[in-house]
Coordinates of C-alpha atoms in Angstrom, one line a residue:
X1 CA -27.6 -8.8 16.1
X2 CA -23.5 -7.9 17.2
X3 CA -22.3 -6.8 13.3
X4 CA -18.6 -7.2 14.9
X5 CA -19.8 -10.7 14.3
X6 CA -20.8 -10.8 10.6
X7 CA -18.3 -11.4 8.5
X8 CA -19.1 -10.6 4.8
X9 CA -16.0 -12.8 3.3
X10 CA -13.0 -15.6 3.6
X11 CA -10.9 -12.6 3.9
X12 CA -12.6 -10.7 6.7
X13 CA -12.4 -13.9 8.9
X14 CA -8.3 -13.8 8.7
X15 CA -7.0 -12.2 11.9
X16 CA -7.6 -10.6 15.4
X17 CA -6.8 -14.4 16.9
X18 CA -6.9 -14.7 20.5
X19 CA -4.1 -14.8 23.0
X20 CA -4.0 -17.9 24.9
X21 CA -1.8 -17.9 28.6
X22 CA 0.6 -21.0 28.1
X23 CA 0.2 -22.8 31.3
X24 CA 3.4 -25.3 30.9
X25 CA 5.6 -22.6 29.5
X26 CA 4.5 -20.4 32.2
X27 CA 5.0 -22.4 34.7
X28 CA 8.5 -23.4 34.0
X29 CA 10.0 -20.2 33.5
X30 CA 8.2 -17.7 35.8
X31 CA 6.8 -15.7 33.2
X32 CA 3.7 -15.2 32.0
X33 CA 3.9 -16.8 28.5
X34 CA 1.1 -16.1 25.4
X35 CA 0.4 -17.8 22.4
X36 CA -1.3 -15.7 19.5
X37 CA -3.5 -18.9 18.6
X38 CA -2.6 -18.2 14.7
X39 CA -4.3 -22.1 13.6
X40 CA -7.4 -20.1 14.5
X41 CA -7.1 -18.0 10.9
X42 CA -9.4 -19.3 8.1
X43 CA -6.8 -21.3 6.5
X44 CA -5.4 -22.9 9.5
X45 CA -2.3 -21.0 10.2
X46 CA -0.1 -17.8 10.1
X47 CA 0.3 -17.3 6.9
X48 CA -2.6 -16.5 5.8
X49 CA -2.1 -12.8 7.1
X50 CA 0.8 -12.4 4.4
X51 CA -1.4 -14.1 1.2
X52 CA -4.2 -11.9 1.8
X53 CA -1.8 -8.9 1.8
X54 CA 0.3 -10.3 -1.0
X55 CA -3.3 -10.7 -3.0
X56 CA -4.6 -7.8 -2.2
X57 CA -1.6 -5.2 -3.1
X58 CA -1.4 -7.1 -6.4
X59 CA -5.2 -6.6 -7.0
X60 CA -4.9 -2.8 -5.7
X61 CA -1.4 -2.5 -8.1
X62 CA -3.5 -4.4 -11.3
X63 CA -0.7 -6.9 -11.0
X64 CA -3.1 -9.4 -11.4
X65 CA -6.9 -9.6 -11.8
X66 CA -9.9 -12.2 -11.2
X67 CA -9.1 -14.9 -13.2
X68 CA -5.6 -14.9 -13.1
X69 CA -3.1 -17.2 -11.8
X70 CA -1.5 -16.9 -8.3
X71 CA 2.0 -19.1 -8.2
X72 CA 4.2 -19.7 -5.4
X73 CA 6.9 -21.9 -4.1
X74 CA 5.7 -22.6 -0.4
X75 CA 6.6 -25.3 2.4
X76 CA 2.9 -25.5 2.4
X77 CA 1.1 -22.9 4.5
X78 CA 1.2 -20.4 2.1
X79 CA 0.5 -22.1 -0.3
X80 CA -3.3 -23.2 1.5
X81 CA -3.6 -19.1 2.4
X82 CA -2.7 -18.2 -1.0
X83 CA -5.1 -20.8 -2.5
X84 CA -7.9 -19.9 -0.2
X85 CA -8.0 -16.6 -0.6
X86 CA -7.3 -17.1 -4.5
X87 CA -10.4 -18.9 -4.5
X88 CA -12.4 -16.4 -2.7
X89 CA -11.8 -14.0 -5.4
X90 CA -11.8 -15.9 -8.2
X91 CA -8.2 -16.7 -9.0
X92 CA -6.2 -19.5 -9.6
X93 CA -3.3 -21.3 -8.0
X94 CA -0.3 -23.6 -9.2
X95 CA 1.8 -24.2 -6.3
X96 CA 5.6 -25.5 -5.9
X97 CA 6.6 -27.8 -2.6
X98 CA 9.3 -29.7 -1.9
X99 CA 8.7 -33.5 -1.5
X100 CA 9.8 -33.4 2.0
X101 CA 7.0 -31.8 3.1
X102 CA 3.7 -33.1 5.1
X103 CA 1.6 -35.4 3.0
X104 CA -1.4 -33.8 5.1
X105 CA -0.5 -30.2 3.9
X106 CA 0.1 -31.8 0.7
X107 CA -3.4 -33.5 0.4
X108 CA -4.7 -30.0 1.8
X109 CA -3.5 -28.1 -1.3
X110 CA -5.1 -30.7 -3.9
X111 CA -8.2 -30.2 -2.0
X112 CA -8.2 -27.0 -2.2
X113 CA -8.2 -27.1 -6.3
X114 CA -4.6 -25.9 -6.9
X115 CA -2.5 -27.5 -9.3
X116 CA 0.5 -28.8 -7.1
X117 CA 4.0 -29.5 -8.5
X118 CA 6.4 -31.8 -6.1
X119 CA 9.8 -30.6 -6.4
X120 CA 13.0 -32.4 -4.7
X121 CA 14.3 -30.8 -1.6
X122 CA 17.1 -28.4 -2.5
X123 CA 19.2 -25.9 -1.2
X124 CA 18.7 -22.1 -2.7
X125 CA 21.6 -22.3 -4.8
X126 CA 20.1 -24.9 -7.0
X127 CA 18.2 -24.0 -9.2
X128 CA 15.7 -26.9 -8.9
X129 CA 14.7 -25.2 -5.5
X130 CA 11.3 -24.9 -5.1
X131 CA 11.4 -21.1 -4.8
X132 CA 13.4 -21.0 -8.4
X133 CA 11.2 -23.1 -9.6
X134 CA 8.3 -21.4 -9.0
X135 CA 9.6 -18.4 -10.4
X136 CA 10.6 -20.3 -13.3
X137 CA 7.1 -21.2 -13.8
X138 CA 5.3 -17.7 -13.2
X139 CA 7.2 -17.0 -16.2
X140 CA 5.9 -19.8 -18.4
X141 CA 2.6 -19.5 -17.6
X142 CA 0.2 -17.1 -20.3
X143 CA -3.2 -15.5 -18.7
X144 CA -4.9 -12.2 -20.1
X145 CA -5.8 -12.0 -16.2
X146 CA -2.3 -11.6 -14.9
X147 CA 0.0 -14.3 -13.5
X148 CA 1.2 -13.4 -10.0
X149 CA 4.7 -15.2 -8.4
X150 CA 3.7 -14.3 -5.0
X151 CA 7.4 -14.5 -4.0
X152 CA 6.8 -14.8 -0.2
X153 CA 10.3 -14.8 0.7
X154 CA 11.0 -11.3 -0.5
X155 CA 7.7 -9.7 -1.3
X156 CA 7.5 -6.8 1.7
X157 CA 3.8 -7.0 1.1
X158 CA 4.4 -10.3 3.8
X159 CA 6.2 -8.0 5.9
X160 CA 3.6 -5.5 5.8
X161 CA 0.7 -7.8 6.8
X162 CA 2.1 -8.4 10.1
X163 CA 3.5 -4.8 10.7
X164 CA -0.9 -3.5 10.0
X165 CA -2.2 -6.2 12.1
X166 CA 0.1 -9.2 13.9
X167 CA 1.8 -6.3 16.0
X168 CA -1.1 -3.8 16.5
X169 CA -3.3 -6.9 17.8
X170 CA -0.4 -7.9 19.9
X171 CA 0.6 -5.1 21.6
X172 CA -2.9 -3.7 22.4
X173 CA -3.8 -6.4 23.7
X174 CA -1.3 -5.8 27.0
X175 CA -2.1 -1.9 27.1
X176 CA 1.5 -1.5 26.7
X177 CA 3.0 -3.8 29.2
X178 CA 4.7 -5.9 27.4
X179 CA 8.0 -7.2 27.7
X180 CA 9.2 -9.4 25.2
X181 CA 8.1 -11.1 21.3
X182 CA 9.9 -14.2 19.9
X183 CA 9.5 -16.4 16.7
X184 CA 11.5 -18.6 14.4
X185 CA 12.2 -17.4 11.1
X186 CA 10.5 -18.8 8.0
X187 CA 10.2 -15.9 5.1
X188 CA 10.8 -13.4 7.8
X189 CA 7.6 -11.7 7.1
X190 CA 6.7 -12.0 11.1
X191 CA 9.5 -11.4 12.8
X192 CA 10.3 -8.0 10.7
X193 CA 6.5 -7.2 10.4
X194 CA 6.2 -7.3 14.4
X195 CA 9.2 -6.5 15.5
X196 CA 8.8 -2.8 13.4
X197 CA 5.8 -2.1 14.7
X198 CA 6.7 -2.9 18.3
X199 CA 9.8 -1.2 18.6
X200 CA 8.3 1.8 17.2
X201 CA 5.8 1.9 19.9
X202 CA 8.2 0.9 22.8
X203 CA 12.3 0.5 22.2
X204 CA 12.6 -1.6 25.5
X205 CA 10.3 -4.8 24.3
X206 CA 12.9 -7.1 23.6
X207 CA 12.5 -8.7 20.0
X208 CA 13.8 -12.4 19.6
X209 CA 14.3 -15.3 17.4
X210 CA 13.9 -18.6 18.0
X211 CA 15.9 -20.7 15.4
X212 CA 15.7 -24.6 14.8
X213 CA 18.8 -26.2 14.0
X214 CA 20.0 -26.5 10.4
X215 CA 19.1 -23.0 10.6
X216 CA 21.5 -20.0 9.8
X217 CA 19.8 -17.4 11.7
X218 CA 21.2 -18.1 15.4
X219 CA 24.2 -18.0 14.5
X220 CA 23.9 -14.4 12.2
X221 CA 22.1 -12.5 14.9
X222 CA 24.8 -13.7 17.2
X223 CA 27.7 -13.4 15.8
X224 CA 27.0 -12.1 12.1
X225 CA 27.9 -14.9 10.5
X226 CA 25.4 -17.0 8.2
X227 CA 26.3 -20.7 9.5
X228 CA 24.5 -23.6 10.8
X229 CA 24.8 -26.6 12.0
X230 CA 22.7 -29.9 12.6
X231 CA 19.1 -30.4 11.1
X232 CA 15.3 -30.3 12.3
X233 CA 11.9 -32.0 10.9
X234 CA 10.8 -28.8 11.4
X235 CA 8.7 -27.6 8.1
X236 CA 8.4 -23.9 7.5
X237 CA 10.7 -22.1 9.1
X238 CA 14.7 -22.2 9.1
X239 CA 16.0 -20.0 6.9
X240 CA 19.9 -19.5 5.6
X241 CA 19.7 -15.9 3.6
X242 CA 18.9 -12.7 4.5
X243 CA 15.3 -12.3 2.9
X244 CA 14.3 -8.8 1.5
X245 CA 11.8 -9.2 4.6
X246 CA 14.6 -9.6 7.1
X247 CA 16.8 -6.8 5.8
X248 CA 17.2 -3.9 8.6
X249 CA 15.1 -6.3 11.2
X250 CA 15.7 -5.1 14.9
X251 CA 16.8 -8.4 17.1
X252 CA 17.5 -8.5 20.4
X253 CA 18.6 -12.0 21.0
X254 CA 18.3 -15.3 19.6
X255 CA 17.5 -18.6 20.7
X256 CA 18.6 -22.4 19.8
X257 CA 16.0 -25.0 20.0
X258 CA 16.5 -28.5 18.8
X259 CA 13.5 -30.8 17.9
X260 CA 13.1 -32.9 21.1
X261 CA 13.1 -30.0 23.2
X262 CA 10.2 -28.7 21.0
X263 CA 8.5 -32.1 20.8
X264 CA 8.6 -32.9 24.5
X265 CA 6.9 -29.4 25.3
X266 CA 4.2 -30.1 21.9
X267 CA 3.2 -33.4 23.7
X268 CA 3.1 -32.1 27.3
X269 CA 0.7 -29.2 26.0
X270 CA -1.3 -31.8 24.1
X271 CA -2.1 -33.7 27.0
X272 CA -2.8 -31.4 29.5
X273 CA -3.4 -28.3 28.4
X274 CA -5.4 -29.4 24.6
X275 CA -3.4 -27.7 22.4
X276 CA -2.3 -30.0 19.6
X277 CA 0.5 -27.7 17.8
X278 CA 3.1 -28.3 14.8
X279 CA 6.7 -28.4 15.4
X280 CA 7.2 -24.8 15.0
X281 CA 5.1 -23.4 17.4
X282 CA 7.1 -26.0 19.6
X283 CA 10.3 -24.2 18.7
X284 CA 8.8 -21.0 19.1
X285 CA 7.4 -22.1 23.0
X286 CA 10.6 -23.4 23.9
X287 CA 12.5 -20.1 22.7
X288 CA 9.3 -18.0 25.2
X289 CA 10.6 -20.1 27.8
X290 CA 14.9 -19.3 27.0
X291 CA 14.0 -16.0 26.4
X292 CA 11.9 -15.4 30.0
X293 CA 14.8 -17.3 32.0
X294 CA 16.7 -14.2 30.8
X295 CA 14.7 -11.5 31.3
X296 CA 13.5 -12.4 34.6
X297 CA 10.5 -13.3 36.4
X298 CA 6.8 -12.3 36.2
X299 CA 7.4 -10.6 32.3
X300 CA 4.9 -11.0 30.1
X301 CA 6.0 -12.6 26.6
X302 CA 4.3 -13.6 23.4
X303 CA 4.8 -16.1 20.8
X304 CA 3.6 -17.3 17.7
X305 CA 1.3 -20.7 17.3
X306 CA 1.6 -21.0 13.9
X307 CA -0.6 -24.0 12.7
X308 CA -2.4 -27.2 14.0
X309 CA -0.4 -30.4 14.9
X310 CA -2.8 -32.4 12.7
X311 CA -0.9 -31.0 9.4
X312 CA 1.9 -33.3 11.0
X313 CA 0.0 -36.4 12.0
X314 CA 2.3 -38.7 9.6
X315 CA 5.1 -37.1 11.4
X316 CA 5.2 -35.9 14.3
X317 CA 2.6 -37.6 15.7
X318 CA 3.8 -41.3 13.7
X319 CA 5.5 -43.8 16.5
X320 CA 7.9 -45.3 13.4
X321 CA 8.6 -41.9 12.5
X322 CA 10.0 -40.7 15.8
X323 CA 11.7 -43.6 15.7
X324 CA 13.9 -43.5 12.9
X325 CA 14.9 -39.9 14.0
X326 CA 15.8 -40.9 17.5
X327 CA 12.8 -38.3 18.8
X328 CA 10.7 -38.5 22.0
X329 CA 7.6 -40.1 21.3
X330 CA 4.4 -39.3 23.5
X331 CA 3.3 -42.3 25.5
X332 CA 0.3 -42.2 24.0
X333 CA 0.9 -43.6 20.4

C-alpha cells in the first residue's frame, strides 16, 4: 500500500499537478516550454489552490464555521473551488457571475448545489459589478455559522496559496534551473503568489505577464500607466486595477496576446498533442513562447494551464460562435 497515495479528503487532492513539456510551444520558440497541468486539481482548474486557502484561514480565524455561508463574486472557477471545498466541510455557497460568462461553468455551479445569482457584465466602477454585488450580498445574508465574502480579488489568503505551494512545486521541480514564469492576470493571486516565492529563491528567473487585450495590465507594467485597448472572449483573467494581491508584485516583462493567436495555438495542441485547454491557458502559452524568443534558446520556462477547454464548449469550441467574432475556427467543427 504507497500512503503518498491515500488521500483522506476533497482538499488533500488539490495540488502538486504535474508538469507537462509543451511540444508546439517548444518547438516554435527553442525553448523548452512547461505547462503546470492546473485542470488536473479536484475542481477542474487553478483556482482551487486559492479557495481552499481562503476557506481554510477563515476556518483557522473563526471567520466562519461549518454551516455557514461562503459568498463570492467569481467569473466562475472560483466559484466551483469555493463551492467544492464548501461542501467538503459542510458550508454553504451563493455565488455572483456575470451573464457573460460560460453556460458550462454556469451549469457547473448549479450542480454543484450553490445558489447562483446572474448579474450583467459591468465595469468595477458600477456598482452592479458582480464583485460589488457580492459584497453587497455577504452583508444581507444572517447565519449564526458566519457568512464569509471570500473577496478573491483582494483577500492575500489567494496570494498566499500560490506563494506555499504553486511556486515551491514549480521551482523544485527544475532543481533550480529555471529560467523564466509567465501568466495572465485574473485576481493576481498567481502571478504575486509565484513570482514572491521565486524571486526569493533566485533574483535572475525572469517573472512575466501575459495580458489579453481589453486588459490594463500590459500596458501598467510597461509603461505605468493603467490603459487598455481592444477586447478578448477570454473569461477569467484581464484585469484593470491594481488588486491588493498585485500590490508590490515583482515583473519582469509583459506580454500582449490577442484571442486568435491563443486560439490557433489551443487548437493545434488539441489535435496533436491532446490537450484540450480554455482560452487562457492559450494566452498564457502564447506569452511562454514571446517570452522564450526573448530570453534565448534552450531556457526552460513555465506556464500556467489553468482549466479544461470543455468549460468553453459553447464558445470556443462553437463554429457560429467563432464566427460572429471573426476568430479561427479548427477544421474540425
Amino acid at each position: 500500500m504507497n500512503k503518498q497515495n491515500l488521500k483522506n479528503n476533497f482538499e488533500e487532492c488539490i495540488g502538486n499537478t504535474p508538469l507537462i513539456k509543451l511540444k508546439i510551444a517548444s518547438e516554435i520558440s527553442g525553448c523548452n516550454i512547461y505547462g503546470k497541468c492546473e485542470f488536473l486539481n479536484p475542481g477542474g482548474s487553478v483556482k482551487d489552490r486559492a479557495a481552499y486557502q481562503i476557506i481554510k484561514d477563515a476556518l483557522k480565524n473563526k471567520e466562519i464555521q461549518s454551516g455557514g455561508t461562503i459568498v463570492e463574486g467569481t467569473a466562475g472557477n472560483t466559484g466551483i473551488g469555493l463551492c467544492l471545498v464548501g461542501n467538503s466541510l459542510g458550508l454553504q455557497s451563493t455565488i455572483v457571475i456575470p451573464r457573460s460568462q460560460s453556460k458550462e461553468k454556469k451549469e457547473m455551479l448549479k450542480l454543484c448545489g450553490a445558489k447562483l445569482v446572474e448579474v450583467d457584465a459591468l465595469p468595477y466602477s458600477n456598482p452592479g459589478n458582480y464583485i460589488r454585488v457580492s459584497e453587497k450580498i455577504s452583508k444581507e445574508i444572517s447565519n449564526p455559522n458566519g457568512v464569509l465574502w471570500a473577496n478573491q480579488f483582494d483577500n492575500l489568503s489567494n496570494k498566499k496559496a500560490h506563494y506555499l505551494s504553486t511556486g515551491p512545486e514549480i521551482y523544485d521541480s527544475f532543481s533550480g534551473n529555471l529560467d523564466g514564469f509567465i501568466c495572465s492576470i485574473g485576481t493576481g493571486g498567481t502571478i504575486a503568489g509565484v513570482s514572491g516565492y521565486l524571486k526569493e529563491k533566485d533574483k535572475k528567473i525572469k517573472v512575466c505577464i501575459a495580458d489579453p487585450m481589453g486588459s490594463a495590465m500590459y500596458n501598467y507594467f510597461k509603461n505605468g500607466v493603467l490603459e487598455s485597448s481592444g477586447t478578448s472572449i477570454t473569461e477569467g483573467i484581464g484585469q484593470g486595477r491594481i488588486t491588493k494581491n498585485l500590490e508590490n508584485v515583482i515583473v519582469d516583462d509583459s506580454f500582449q496576446v490577442n484571442d486568435a493567436e491563443a486560439l490557433e495555438l489551443i487548437f493545434e495542441m488539441l489535435k496533436h498533442e491532446g490537450l484540450i485547454l480554455g482560452g487562457s491557458s492559450g494566452i498564457n502559452i502564447m506569452g511562454a513562447i514571446k517570452l522564450a524568443k526573448e530570453i534565448g534558446p534552450n531556457k526552460n520556462i513555465v506556464t500556467i494551464l489553468c482549466d479544461y477547454g470543455t468549460k468553453y464548449q459553447s464558445k470556443i469550441f462553437n463554429k457560429e460562435f467563432l464566427e460572429s467574432k471573426n476568430l479561427p475556427i479548427p477544421k474540425w467543427l
